[in-house]
């Protein structure tokens, strides 16, 4: 309400101003006509005239009424160069700051809420370099004065900074105009005051601070190289450390644009995803799902009377063999041969950065090789985090790195399995092993599983795991491991009481930590803070050393590693001409639980934490024909949109093939398509993807124009009468 009153007040003053015809005094002609009278008055009451002039100037600029240029000339004519400049300098800065504060009070909040994501980069730029930008804008008189005041009000720049930078930045222009005003009689038009040469000089003066700042930054970034001897020439354009998703894609891009690239991999090509992560886990999940479907064949009308369906017989070894077959089948995509054929020099060995341009490689055959390079891309990945639990080393444990090999020897799934961790990896694996016949207990210290998702998603995950036979223990903390009478136990604490959980195999799935030591980061002094610290271009403190993938964070996905790899490779090769900021706006994530959980953009808990206004639309899978036919009615599509608009802020899908369904929303968000566009797109019937369209339909119904519908109802009633 207060805001409406202020807007009304400003508009009323402006209307009165024009109604009284006061705008005629703000023209060159008007000032000239009143010059003699004001000069007389100024002679009799100099202070009164100066103060009145200052107040009028402040009001005109505060209300963004055109005329400041003419008033500045007038100041020269009435008060001379010195006093004219002093009065205008303060009046224009006061007025500009009031306009700035008005814009900020009235519009900043709504602008940031509406366009928050788009303004993010601008906000960050202003927070970092706002004073420089403002100074340039003020110096170059081509940018309208009042527009700068209003636009800056919508940014996070500090009021004090706005004031002093404005005053300083406008000084040169003020001087020119006030000086011209001292010869008011000879001026015929405003445009003649600033000659092209003068305009150009101002522009150059305006960009000078930014150029100076960039040069200073450049010099500072060069300082990190001070104690190192740069080679005169280089063996390679890029050396990539690590042959996982990030490393492979970086090397591929480098080679594709004809750079000389070496890719160093210490272990298996393909990294975690192929060998220990996505590929084996998804192969296992598939077998486990089939086992579950056989066990519940009666759900599909198949009453297997001859076999006890809760105890299906199969060879666990064959399941694990299938997992390894899947790896073997995909292996050629990431192989040394393939990448060599693509033009990458693949080196199998352990890389150590010994100076900003030199990498030493301990080859697998024991020899050592040293190569110089213009750029280095660190893509060394992450490794499983091992919790600090007393007795864990003695009783033994497996991780995603070791389990695939270790469990290959089992003819049956381990009898009692214990999973530490309630995140995506822990949930996927716990469900699979339970479905393959293990008695699984999952321990999570937080009070819900998958806590980065909304609570109802955690609830479905919990239900799905317990339905699969997993004993889920949330809010349980692991205290220690013990061995008693040949049995291994994990002792956990829950609500002050201890509990002993027997197990045969314990799997740690409590998160993964970036590989940060042992390959030279420490010696170079490259900053690490859980991950390698990089800027938006993925550069470390050494601008020619980049990091991508799990080692750089903030995500730990194969697709985000590949996404970053593009930026690392392109920036490392072409930063002299152009650098690209990594774009993290639309990163999807999927957990392959049954039902799957997939998300892009914000969920509710994140929107609340970030104070983003949102509208929620939910469509339940139980209403979808295909889900009913397939017996897959658990789950929902939940869409967050900007209130009153179809713009998508985030989508969570839980259900069969949720990870596939999400792709449509990923595309929509990436390219700014709203729910109306999804609703207007034909989806095959009967498919799970129709859920996306129906969710858009629910949104549309909730946003139906009620007034128009009422009018239509009246129209139809009239047509029937
Ligand atoms: C069980 C599990 C399931 C997963 N499921 C999924 C999923 O479904 N979807 C998804 O998107 N992500 C999944 N992930 C995550 C995904 O595997 C990783 O995000 C991805 O592998 C990261 O790729 P990267 O290139 O950053 O690192 P990595 O794949 O770890 O590759 C790093 C490579 O660098 C090598 N290296 C390290 N140091 C050196 C050195 N000094 N010299 C030479 N070589 C070195 C390592 O040997 C390694 O091969 C899963 C992970 C796990 C563990």
XYZ file of C-alpha atoms and ligand atoms in Angstrom:
774
model
C 0.000 0.000 0.000
C 2.810 2.382 0.964
C 4.398 1.770 -2.411
C 1.183 2.601 -4.247
C 0.877 5.878 -2.298
C 4.455 6.844 -3.207
C 3.929 6.044 -6.913
C 0.685 8.073 -6.852
C 2.459 10.983 -5.150
C 5.320 11.011 -7.682
C 2.858 10.884 -10.568
C 0.736 13.645 -9.076
C 3.722 15.982 -8.641
C 4.832 15.260 -12.212
C 1.288 15.854 -13.506
C 0.992 19.177 -11.622
C 4.389 20.185 -12.965
C 3.311 19.661 -16.555
C -0.200 20.997 -15.948
C 1.218 24.307 -14.710
C 3.403 24.434 -17.797
C 6.581 24.539 -15.712
C 8.324 22.353 -18.266
C 8.674 25.422 -20.557
C 11.294 26.780 -18.124
C 13.375 23.674 -18.665
C 14.078 24.455 -22.292
C 16.975 26.463 -23.662
C 14.513 29.110 -24.763
C 12.821 29.201 -21.342
C 16.091 29.634 -19.474
C 17.246 32.368 -21.831
C 13.961 34.210 -21.386
C 14.174 34.158 -17.605
C 17.938 34.760 -17.441
C 17.731 38.500 -16.900
C 15.095 38.240 -14.181
C 16.928 35.527 -12.236
C 20.250 37.326 -12.489
C 18.606 40.389 -10.937
C 17.145 38.267 -8.147
C 20.485 36.562 -7.669
C 22.095 39.929 -7.193
C 19.663 40.854 -4.409
C 19.289 37.427 -2.688
C 22.218 35.245 -3.786
C 21.816 32.566 -1.056
C 18.070 32.279 -1.503
C 18.455 31.878 -5.272
C 21.265 29.330 -4.933
C 19.343 27.246 -2.375
C 16.106 27.431 -4.394
C 17.975 26.438 -7.522
C 19.557 23.499 -5.698
C 16.167 22.326 -4.393
C 14.549 22.610 -7.832
C 17.438 20.677 -9.370
C 17.158 17.933 -6.747
C 13.381 17.607 -7.241
C 13.651 17.525 -11.047
C 16.308 14.811 -11.012
C 14.686 12.860 -8.161
C 11.443 12.671 -10.134
C 13.327 11.876 -13.362
C 11.768 14.870 -15.125
C 13.779 15.715 -18.272
C 15.619 19.028 -17.966
C 18.783 18.432 -15.950
C 21.029 19.382 -18.893
C 19.282 22.741 -19.309
C 19.395 23.401 -15.584
C 23.132 22.682 -15.627
C 23.606 25.309 -18.338
C 21.511 27.662 -16.276
C 23.778 27.110 -13.291
C 26.715 28.324 -15.389
C 24.763 31.351 -16.512
C 23.511 32.314 -13.016
C 26.365 31.313 -10.706
C 29.504 31.150 -12.879
C 31.837 28.227 -13.431
C 32.956 27.530 -9.832
C 29.714 27.907 -7.908
C 27.639 26.560 -10.769
C 29.741 23.403 -10.764
C 29.605 23.042 -6.972
C 25.805 23.489 -6.827
C 25.067 21.185 -9.765
C 27.541 18.562 -8.609
C 25.782 18.200 -5.243
C 22.241 18.754 -6.523
C 22.566 16.200 -9.303
C 24.123 13.628 -6.955
C 21.422 14.165 -4.278
C 18.633 14.012 -6.867
C 20.119 10.961 -8.552
C 20.414 9.184 -5.207
C 16.777 9.942 -4.335
C 15.673 8.575 -7.743
C 17.909 5.553 -7.141
C 16.394 4.967 -3.675
C 12.842 5.389 -5.009
C 13.463 2.812 -7.753
C 15.046 0.492 -5.218
C 12.184 0.807 -2.729
C 9.444 0.503 -5.320
C 10.744 -2.052 -7.784
C 13.905 -3.843 -6.659
C 12.221 -6.644 -4.728
C 9.757 -7.509 -7.465
C 12.404 -7.244 -10.208
C 14.757 -9.540 -8.310
C 11.944 -11.994 -7.600
C 10.731 -12.053 -11.180
C 14.029 -12.064 -12.985
C 16.221 -13.313 -10.125
C 17.820 -16.076 -12.161
C 18.514 -13.802 -15.114
C 19.789 -11.023 -12.860
C 22.068 -13.350 -10.935
C 25.076 -12.775 -13.178
C 24.422 -9.010 -13.263
C 24.062 -8.942 -9.464
C 27.340 -10.767 -9.048
C 29.027 -8.417 -11.512
C 27.637 -5.365 -9.717
C 28.632 -6.725 -6.316
C 32.174 -7.182 -7.610
C 32.682 -4.310 -10.030
C 29.590 -2.120 -9.685
C 31.534 1.038 -8.874
C 33.593 0.695 -12.043
C 30.557 0.133 -14.240
C 28.714 3.068 -12.699
C 31.722 5.327 -13.113
C 31.934 4.443 -16.816
C 28.212 4.976 -17.312
C 28.378 8.349 -15.615
C 31.351 9.516 -17.647
C 29.873 8.611 -20.999
C 27.067 11.177 -21.448
C 25.439 8.972 -24.087
C 23.714 6.967 -21.332
C 20.634 8.882 -20.121
C 21.162 10.216 -16.628
C 17.746 9.249 -15.242
C 17.909 5.725 -16.713
C 21.163 5.041 -14.878
C 19.601 6.179 -11.583
C 16.581 3.919 -11.995
C 18.450 0.905 -13.353
C 21.093 1.034 -10.625
C 18.328 1.107 -8.012
C 17.370 -2.409 -9.103
C 20.873 -3.762 -8.501
C 22.537 -4.581 -5.169
C 25.033 -1.658 -5.365
C 25.402 0.160 -2.020
C 23.752 3.586 -1.716
C 26.933 5.272 -0.468
C 28.895 3.816 -3.380
C 26.212 4.979 -5.793
C 26.373 8.492 -4.369
C 30.114 9.094 -4.402
C 30.764 7.330 -7.708
C 27.946 9.345 -9.288
C 29.320 12.607 -7.969
C 32.818 11.806 -9.159
C 31.721 10.348 -12.479
C 29.443 13.266 -13.378
C 31.982 15.933 -12.511
C 33.628 16.141 -15.946
C 30.285 16.393 -17.785
C 29.009 18.932 -15.261
C 32.076 21.114 -15.813
C 31.610 21.096 -19.578
C 27.912 22.022 -19.350
C 28.338 24.659 -16.620
C 31.199 26.199 -18.559
C 29.055 26.289 -21.691
C 26.279 27.863 -19.597
C 28.513 30.824 -18.765
C 28.146 31.726 -22.450
C 24.434 30.930 -22.548
C 23.583 33.555 -25.118
C 25.769 31.873 -27.720
C 24.228 28.421 -27.337
C 21.626 27.459 -29.927
C 21.149 23.801 -29.128
C 22.104 21.253 -26.464
C 23.567 18.842 -28.995
C 26.285 21.284 -29.987
C 27.762 21.417 -26.475
C 29.341 17.988 -26.686
C 31.458 17.719 -29.810
C 32.215 14.208 -31.136
C 35.824 14.588 -29.971
C 34.669 15.503 -26.473
C 32.245 12.573 -26.428
C 35.003 10.198 -27.466
C 37.337 11.572 -24.798
C 34.648 10.997 -22.161
C 34.079 7.481 -23.410
C 37.787 6.723 -23.224
C 37.942 8.259 -19.769
C 34.926 6.119 -18.834
C 36.417 2.825 -19.828
C 39.826 3.662 -18.434
C 39.109 2.432 -14.859
C 37.766 -0.890 -16.174
C 40.758 -1.368 -18.438
C 43.064 -0.415 -15.578
C 41.331 -2.890 -13.290
C 41.601 -5.674 -15.848
C 45.304 -4.951 -16.299
C 45.798 -5.013 -12.511
C 43.956 -8.339 -12.306
C 46.063 -9.694 -15.128
C 49.238 -8.607 -13.344
C 48.001 -10.119 -10.070
C 47.168 -13.410 -11.736
C 50.632 -13.410 -13.290
C 52.117 -12.965 -9.802
C 51.335 -16.591 -8.919
C 53.799 -17.597 -11.610
C 56.600 -15.439 -10.190
C 58.646 -18.234 -8.680
C 58.297 -20.578 -11.642
C 60.346 -20.689 -14.812
C 58.063 -20.731 -17.836
C 59.278 -22.979 -20.657
C 60.118 -21.248 -23.946
C 57.965 -23.702 -25.843
C 55.535 -26.445 -24.979
C 55.197 -30.128 -25.864
C 51.405 -30.027 -25.592
C 48.502 -27.582 -25.699
C 46.688 -29.468 -22.939
C 47.542 -32.255 -20.547
C 44.451 -33.796 -18.987
C 44.868 -35.635 -15.696
C 42.280 -38.397 -15.360
C 40.422 -40.494 -17.920
C 36.891 -40.345 -16.432
C 33.950 -38.450 -17.894
C 35.536 -35.015 -17.369
C 38.936 -36.020 -18.673
C 37.674 -37.939 -21.684
C 35.393 -35.153 -22.863
C 38.098 -32.497 -22.320
C 40.594 -34.515 -24.339
C 38.022 -35.231 -27.040
C 37.186 -31.542 -27.487
C 40.851 -30.535 -27.515
C 41.695 -33.124 -30.152
C 38.600 -32.241 -32.196
C 39.854 -28.670 -32.606
C 43.311 -29.973 -33.537
C 45.136 -29.167 -30.317
C 47.896 -31.497 -29.196
C 46.426 -33.211 -26.136
C 47.758 -35.831 -23.749
C 45.365 -37.692 -21.483
C 46.937 -39.364 -18.463
C 45.034 -42.122 -16.660
C 46.528 -43.965 -13.730
C 43.956 -46.707 -13.516
C 41.087 -47.719 -15.804
C 39.920 -45.619 -18.739
C 36.324 -44.493 -18.195
C 36.929 -43.644 -14.538
C 34.351 -44.190 -11.831
C 31.260 -44.071 -13.990
C 32.207 -46.961 -16.234
C 34.103 -49.095 -13.783
C 32.621 -48.544 -10.320
C 29.676 -46.181 -10.615
C 26.845 -45.562 -13.038
C 27.377 -48.544 -15.326
C 27.749 -51.420 -12.827
C 25.136 -49.977 -10.473
C 22.550 -49.577 -13.231
C 23.256 -53.094 -14.550
C 22.726 -54.462 -11.040
C 19.555 -52.401 -10.599
C 18.113 -53.893 -13.793
C 18.721 -57.492 -12.673
C 17.322 -56.694 -9.231
C 14.210 -55.172 -10.768
C 13.593 -58.222 -12.917
C 14.024 -60.437 -9.821
C 11.458 -58.283 -8.035
C 9.036 -58.522 -10.937
C 9.408 -62.314 -11.038
C 8.845 -62.444 -7.298
C 5.715 -60.370 -7.742
C 4.616 -61.999 -10.986
C 1.123 -62.332 -9.561
C 0.829 -58.520 -9.737
C 0.842 -58.983 -13.490
C -1.660 -61.862 -13.428
C 1.050 -64.500 -13.643
C 0.318 -66.855 -10.793
C 3.453 -69.018 -10.807
C 1.940 -71.835 -8.766
C 4.870 -74.182 -9.280
C 7.456 -71.960 -7.582
C 7.454 -70.231 -4.239
C 7.700 -66.697 -5.579
C 9.188 -65.138 -2.451
C 12.300 -67.283 -2.798
C 13.317 -67.336 -6.433
C 16.412 -69.326 -7.274
C 19.157 -67.797 -9.404
C 22.932 -67.566 -9.573
C 24.214 -64.369 -8.001
C 27.497 -64.996 -9.780
C 25.683 -64.754 -13.118
C 24.132 -61.471 -12.037
C 27.581 -60.105 -11.216
C 28.904 -61.531 -14.470
C 26.198 -59.619 -16.316
C 27.348 -56.461 -14.515
C 30.915 -57.034 -15.737
C 29.651 -57.855 -19.224
C 27.873 -54.499 -19.330
C 31.119 -52.751 -18.385
C 33.003 -54.745 -21.012
C 30.465 -53.830 -23.668
C 30.730 -50.099 -22.949
C 34.493 -50.159 -22.396
C 35.393 -49.635 -26.084
C 33.629 -46.232 -25.992
C 36.214 -45.020 -23.477
C 39.174 -47.102 -24.585
C 42.772 -46.107 -25.292
C 42.267 -47.244 -28.903
C 39.225 -45.055 -29.468
C 40.829 -41.960 -28.016
C 44.091 -42.596 -29.828
C 42.103 -42.783 -33.071
C 40.443 -39.501 -32.146
C 43.889 -37.923 -32.048
C 44.490 -37.953 -28.283
C 47.864 -39.048 -26.946
C 46.723 -41.438 -24.189
C 49.304 -42.135 -21.523
C 48.755 -44.818 -18.913
C 50.461 -43.717 -15.757
C 50.246 -41.498 -12.696
C 50.522 -37.765 -13.325
C 52.062 -35.225 -10.984
C 52.061 -31.499 -11.651
C 55.567 -30.310 -10.914
C 55.248 -26.719 -12.072
C 52.439 -24.748 -13.730
C 53.482 -25.968 -17.175
C 55.092 -29.334 -16.494
C 53.559 -32.698 -15.716
C 55.595 -35.677 -14.709
C 54.134 -39.092 -15.442
C 55.112 -42.299 -13.746
C 54.292 -44.747 -16.498
C 52.717 -48.089 -15.696
C 55.913 -49.827 -16.895
C 57.872 -48.011 -14.160
C 59.512 -45.373 -16.352
C 59.058 -41.659 -15.931
C 58.138 -39.108 -18.546
C 57.989 -35.320 -18.338
C 55.941 -33.091 -20.632
C 55.490 -29.344 -20.828
C 52.102 -27.905 -21.675
C 50.353 -24.575 -22.093
C 47.374 -25.735 -20.021
C 46.544 -28.481 -17.578
C 43.051 -29.816 -16.882
C 42.711 -31.589 -13.561
C 39.999 -34.246 -13.882
C 41.138 -36.553 -11.107
C 37.618 -37.358 -9.851
C 36.533 -38.394 -6.363
C 36.767 -41.400 -4.098
C 34.403 -42.909 -1.524
C 34.486 -41.207 1.870
C 35.350 -43.615 4.661
C 33.658 -42.675 7.943
C 35.717 -42.526 11.067
C 34.145 -45.438 12.947
C 36.048 -47.278 15.603
C 36.722 -50.925 14.637
C 35.667 -50.451 10.981
C 39.087 -51.345 9.583
C 39.190 -54.529 11.702
C 35.755 -55.828 10.730
C 36.294 -54.757 7.128
C 34.120 -52.888 4.657
C 33.532 -52.443 0.955
C 32.907 -49.317 -1.091
C 31.619 -48.689 -4.598
C 35.274 -48.928 -5.674
C 35.863 -52.390 -4.243
C 32.468 -54.138 -4.078
C 32.121 -55.076 -7.744
C 35.256 -57.173 -7.714
C 34.854 -58.497 -4.173
C 31.243 -59.637 -4.583
C 31.889 -61.307 -7.953
C 33.105 -64.331 -6.054
C 29.824 -64.846 -4.178
C 27.518 -67.582 -5.486
C 24.627 -66.024 -3.538
C 24.049 -62.447 -2.537
C 25.661 -61.794 0.872
C 23.278 -62.919 3.604
C 23.317 -59.860 5.836
C 24.313 -56.612 4.262
C 24.631 -53.312 5.999
C 24.638 -50.037 4.089
C 25.943 -46.902 5.707
C 24.352 -43.857 4.107
C 20.918 -42.786 2.919
C 21.900 -40.818 -0.163
C 21.300 -41.817 -3.797
C 24.096 -44.413 -4.007
C 23.194 -46.051 -0.674
C 19.496 -46.199 -1.604
C 20.047 -47.617 -5.096
C 22.402 -50.339 -3.883
C 20.429 -51.229 -0.726
C 17.258 -51.787 -2.742
C 19.044 -53.869 -5.367
C 20.728 -56.203 -2.890
C 17.488 -56.642 -0.947
C 15.744 -57.605 -4.181
C 18.542 -60.026 -4.970
C 17.989 -61.845 -1.702
C 20.179 -60.181 0.928
C 18.800 -59.150 4.308
C 19.627 -55.463 4.072
C 19.821 -52.877 6.800
C 20.393 -49.263 5.840
C 21.652 -46.818 8.440
C 21.269 -43.077 8.003
C 22.140 -40.536 10.677
C 19.696 -37.882 9.444
C 16.015 -38.263 10.112
C 15.163 -38.961 6.494
C 16.636 -40.503 3.350
C 17.644 -38.408 0.306
C 17.467 -35.229 2.306
C 18.342 -32.938 -0.573
C 14.900 -33.799 -1.955
C 11.525 -32.633 -0.615
C 10.121 -34.592 2.359
C 7.439 -36.416 0.332
C 10.170 -37.708 -1.987
C 12.084 -39.022 1.020
C 8.881 -40.673 2.200
C 8.406 -42.485 -1.124
C 12.063 -43.580 -1.064
C 11.584 -44.905 2.463
C 8.394 -46.751 1.502
C 9.935 -48.186 -1.638
C 12.981 -49.463 0.252
C 10.943 -51.029 3.044
C 8.621 -52.596 0.424
C 11.723 -54.179 -1.083
C 12.572 -55.636 2.317
C 15.203 -53.136 3.463
C 15.245 -52.336 7.165
C 15.687 -48.564 7.014
C 17.058 -46.986 10.180
C 17.000 -43.223 9.962
C 18.194 -41.011 12.825
C 20.652 -43.781 13.743
C 24.325 -42.912 14.230
C 27.051 -45.473 13.671
C 29.216 -45.684 16.794
C 31.633 -48.599 16.346
C 32.165 -51.991 14.784
C 32.722 -55.083 16.862
C 33.241 -58.784 16.378
C 31.623 -61.201 18.862
C 31.602 -65.003 18.585
C 32.578 -64.767 14.930
C 29.769 -62.330 14.064
C 30.422 -58.770 12.972
C 28.250 -56.007 14.423
C 27.752 -52.336 13.807
C 26.745 -50.597 17.022
C 24.391 -47.720 16.375
C 22.816 -45.139 18.627
C 19.197 -44.082 18.390
C 17.467 -41.775 20.867
C 20.120 -42.414 23.482
C 20.010 -46.224 23.244
C 22.574 -48.489 21.595
C 21.656 -51.257 19.175
C 23.880 -53.995 17.685
C 23.293 -54.735 13.997
C 24.866 -57.985 12.775
C 26.300 -58.036 9.248
C 28.347 -60.111 6.839
C 29.181 -57.320 4.420
C 29.238 -53.622 5.261
C 29.180 -51.101 2.429
C 30.167 -47.483 3.023
C 28.070 -45.130 0.927
C 28.388 -41.955 2.959
C 29.479 -39.694 0.143
C 32.441 -39.162 -2.079
C 35.355 -36.778 -1.666
C 37.421 -35.103 -4.353
C 40.941 -36.458 -4.963
C 43.097 -33.571 -3.852
C 46.409 -34.948 -2.721
C 49.424 -36.740 -4.053
C 49.686 -35.194 -7.501
C 51.162 -31.768 -6.977
C 48.372 -29.446 -5.845
C 50.024 -29.013 -2.460
C 53.415 -28.085 -3.944
C 51.944 -25.482 -6.273
C 49.690 -24.132 -3.529
C 46.503 -24.666 -5.531
C 43.598 -23.875 -3.188
C 41.338 -26.714 -2.154
C 38.187 -26.555 -0.045
C 36.592 -30.006 -0.306
C 37.180 -29.611 -4.051
C 39.756 -27.805 -6.164
C 38.835 -24.128 -5.926
C 38.129 -22.619 -9.342
C 36.570 -19.447 -10.723
C 33.569 -19.400 -13.076
C 35.838 -20.272 -15.968
C 37.065 -23.357 -14.059
C 40.508 -21.786 -13.653
C 42.472 -22.402 -10.485
C 44.670 -19.677 -8.984
C 46.993 -20.476 -11.919
C 44.965 -19.294 -14.893
C 46.422 -22.001 -17.161
C 45.430 -24.816 -14.769
C 41.762 -25.829 -14.901
C 39.674 -28.371 -13.012
C 36.512 -30.213 -14.073
C 34.274 -33.020 -12.851
C 33.993 -34.455 -9.340
C 37.347 -32.962 -8.385
C 35.974 -29.453 -9.039
C 32.378 -29.908 -7.858
C 29.834 -28.644 -7.009
C 28.048 -31.647 -8.575
C 29.056 -35.277 -8.721
C 27.408 -36.514 -11.900
C 28.787 -37.879 -15.123
C 26.786 -35.393 -17.188
C 27.913 -32.391 -15.120
C 31.526 -33.589 -15.427
C 31.106 -33.737 -19.213
C 29.396 -30.329 -19.195
C 32.261 -28.728 -17.267
C 34.769 -30.455 -19.531
C 33.554 -28.386 -22.474
C 34.242 -25.157 -20.556
C 37.612 -26.347 -19.275
C 38.760 -27.470 -22.732
C 37.470 -24.439 -24.651
C 38.686 -21.921 -22.072
C 42.088 -23.560 -21.811
C 42.578 -23.337 -25.573
C 40.912 -20.060 -26.465
C 40.887 -17.857 -23.348
C 43.147 -15.361 -25.110
C 40.150 -14.475 -27.301
C 37.134 -15.377 -25.190
C 36.397 -17.116 -21.918
C 33.087 -18.837 -21.163
C 31.500 -18.842 -17.704
C 30.257 -22.263 -16.637
C 26.478 -22.385 -16.838
C 24.973 -24.387 -13.978
C 21.382 -23.208 -14.394
C 19.854 -26.432 -15.679
C 21.565 -29.515 -14.277
C 19.352 -32.601 -14.013
C 19.859 -35.346 -11.429
C 18.394 -38.838 -11.203
C 18.333 -41.535 -8.577
C 17.555 -44.934 -9.992
C 15.477 -46.221 -7.142
C 12.234 -47.972 -8.031
C 10.301 -45.690 -8.532
C 12.969 -43.415 -9.974
C 13.497 -39.935 -8.560
C 14.510 -37.213 -10.977
C 14.840 -33.497 -10.615
C 15.881 -30.380 -12.459
C 16.007 -26.884 -11.009
C 14.554 -25.992 -7.650
C 12.507 -28.142 -5.330
C 10.361 -26.648 -2.595
C 12.907 -26.804 0.176
C 15.491 -25.042 -1.983
C 13.002 -22.409 -3.153
C 12.140 -21.669 0.481
C 15.799 -21.528 1.517
C 16.566 -19.145 -1.363
C 13.403 -17.093 -0.665
C 12.131 -17.634 -4.211
C 8.359 -17.234 -4.617
C 6.782 -20.209 -6.336
C 3.541 -21.922 -7.264
C 3.349 -25.737 -6.964
C 1.485 -27.966 -9.390
C 1.293 -31.704 -8.786
C 0.041 -34.501 -10.982
C -0.230 -37.960 -9.443
C 0.919 -40.989 -11.440
C -2.113 -42.951 -10.179
C -4.200 -40.879 -12.616
C -2.103 -41.762 -15.662
C -3.452 -44.479 -17.973
C -0.042 -45.915 -18.866
C 1.028 -46.047 -15.234
C -2.176 -47.936 -14.370
C -1.647 -50.387 -17.250
C 1.966 -51.011 -16.179
C 1.165 -51.257 -12.482
C 3.477 -48.289 -11.829
C 1.169 -45.821 -10.155
C 3.528 -44.707 -7.402
C 4.849 -41.212 -7.827
C 4.077 -37.765 -9.143
C 5.196 -34.891 -11.290
C 5.706 -31.773 -9.220
C 6.390 -28.500 -10.979
C 7.411 -25.209 -9.396
C 6.565 -22.147 -11.457
C 6.873 -18.389 -11.050
C 3.585 -17.232 -9.442
C 1.129 -16.152 -12.121
C 3.388 -17.336 -14.946
C 4.091 -20.637 -16.683
C 7.847 -20.185 -16.299
C 9.346 -23.347 -14.788
C 11.581 -22.978 -11.741
C 12.059 -26.673 -11.094
C 10.549 -30.102 -11.542
C 10.670 -33.238 -9.438
C 9.402 -36.449 -10.970
C 8.976 -39.646 -9.010
C 7.858 -42.696 -10.950
C 8.690 -45.348 -13.496
C 11.214 -43.878 -16.013
C 11.210 -40.553 -14.175
C 14.790 -39.962 -15.344
C 13.620 -40.217 -18.980
C 10.483 -38.112 -18.427
C 12.596 -35.354 -16.949
C 14.372 -34.728 -20.269
C 11.357 -32.814 -21.596
C 11.490 -30.404 -18.667
C 15.272 -30.096 -18.917
C 14.845 -28.996 -22.528
C 12.010 -26.644 -21.579
C 14.007 -24.983 -18.817
C 17.166 -24.736 -20.881
C 15.333 -22.985 -23.702
C 12.857 -20.967 -21.671
C 9.746 -22.914 -22.695
C 6.897 -22.670 -20.201
C 4.113 -25.065 -19.216
C 1.821 -23.695 -21.952
C 4.283 -24.977 -24.541
C 4.382 -28.423 -22.912
C 0.600 -28.490 -22.790
C 0.481 -27.585 -26.473
C 2.797 -30.451 -27.440
C 1.336 -33.769 -28.613
C 2.476 -36.728 -26.512
C 1.832 -40.319 -27.694
C -0.895 -42.208 -25.934
C -0.502 -44.193 -23.749
C 2.923 -43.180 -22.493
C 4.439 -42.224 -19.178
C 5.537 -38.944 -20.769
C 1.910 -37.852 -20.874
C 2.355 -37.196 -17.168
C 4.369 -34.107 -18.136
C 1.559 -32.787 -20.257
C -1.060 -33.561 -17.610
C 0.979 -31.696 -15.006
C 0.937 -28.711 -17.379
C -2.816 -29.261 -17.730
C -3.305 -29.097 -13.956
C -1.369 -25.838 -13.928
C -3.543 -24.467 -16.730
C -6.729 -25.400 -14.895
C -5.468 -23.676 -11.761
C -4.731 -20.562 -13.830
C -7.923 -20.564 -15.906
C -9.224 -17.001 -16.484
C -12.296 -17.210 -14.204
C -13.824 -13.918 -15.360
C -13.700 -14.910 -19.021
C -15.136 -18.339 -18.213
C -18.069 -16.689 -16.383
C -18.690 -14.471 -19.416
C -18.539 -17.507 -21.693
C -21.033 -19.310 -19.495
C -23.378 -16.357 -19.849
C -22.836 -16.326 -23.599
C -23.659 -20.032 -23.940
C -26.732 -19.630 -21.712
C -27.871 -16.765 -23.944
C -27.301 -18.926 -27.063
C -29.522 -21.663 -25.608
C -32.312 -19.276 -24.658
C 27.976 -46.198 -7.275
C 27.930 -44.946 -8.083
C 26.882 -44.716 -8.911
C 26.832 -43.572 -9.688
N 25.772 -43.363 -10.499
C 25.709 -42.254 -11.267
C 24.628 -42.053 -12.155
O 23.730 -42.865 -12.246
N 24.617 -40.926 -12.905
C 25.614 -39.992 -12.821
O 25.557 -38.986 -13.515
N 26.651 -40.160 -11.979
C 26.723 -41.265 -11.211
N 27.805 -41.457 -10.381
C 28.832 -40.401 -10.300
C 29.799 -40.470 -11.479
O 30.371 -41.741 -11.530
C 30.873 -39.404 -11.315
O 30.269 -38.162 -11.115
C 31.762 -39.319 -12.544
O 32.407 -40.540 -12.739
C 32.783 -38.205 -12.359
O 33.678 -38.203 -13.426
P 35.123 -37.539 -13.281
O 35.727 -37.572 -14.638
O 35.037 -36.260 -12.587
O 35.922 -38.491 -12.294
P 36.266 -40.030 -12.390
O 35.309 -40.792 -13.193
O 36.473 -40.465 -10.984
O 37.652 -40.069 -13.145
C 38.837 -39.612 -12.554
C 39.984 -40.432 -13.072
O 41.192 -39.791 -12.750
C 42.174 -40.765 -12.514
N 43.260 -40.110 -11.763
C 43.177 -39.524 -10.539
N 44.354 -38.990 -10.205
C 45.199 -39.235 -11.242
C 46.553 -38.914 -11.487
N 47.276 -38.225 -10.613
N 47.117 -39.327 -12.635
C 46.398 -40.008 -13.547
N 45.107 -40.328 -13.356
C 44.523 -39.941 -12.223
C 41.426 -41.827 -11.746
O 42.076 -43.067 -11.853
C 40.060 -41.809 -12.446
O 39.986 -42.791 -13.455
C 27.881 -42.620 -9.613
C 28.985 -42.866 -8.785
C 29.012 -44.003 -8.033
C 30.199 -44.253 -7.163
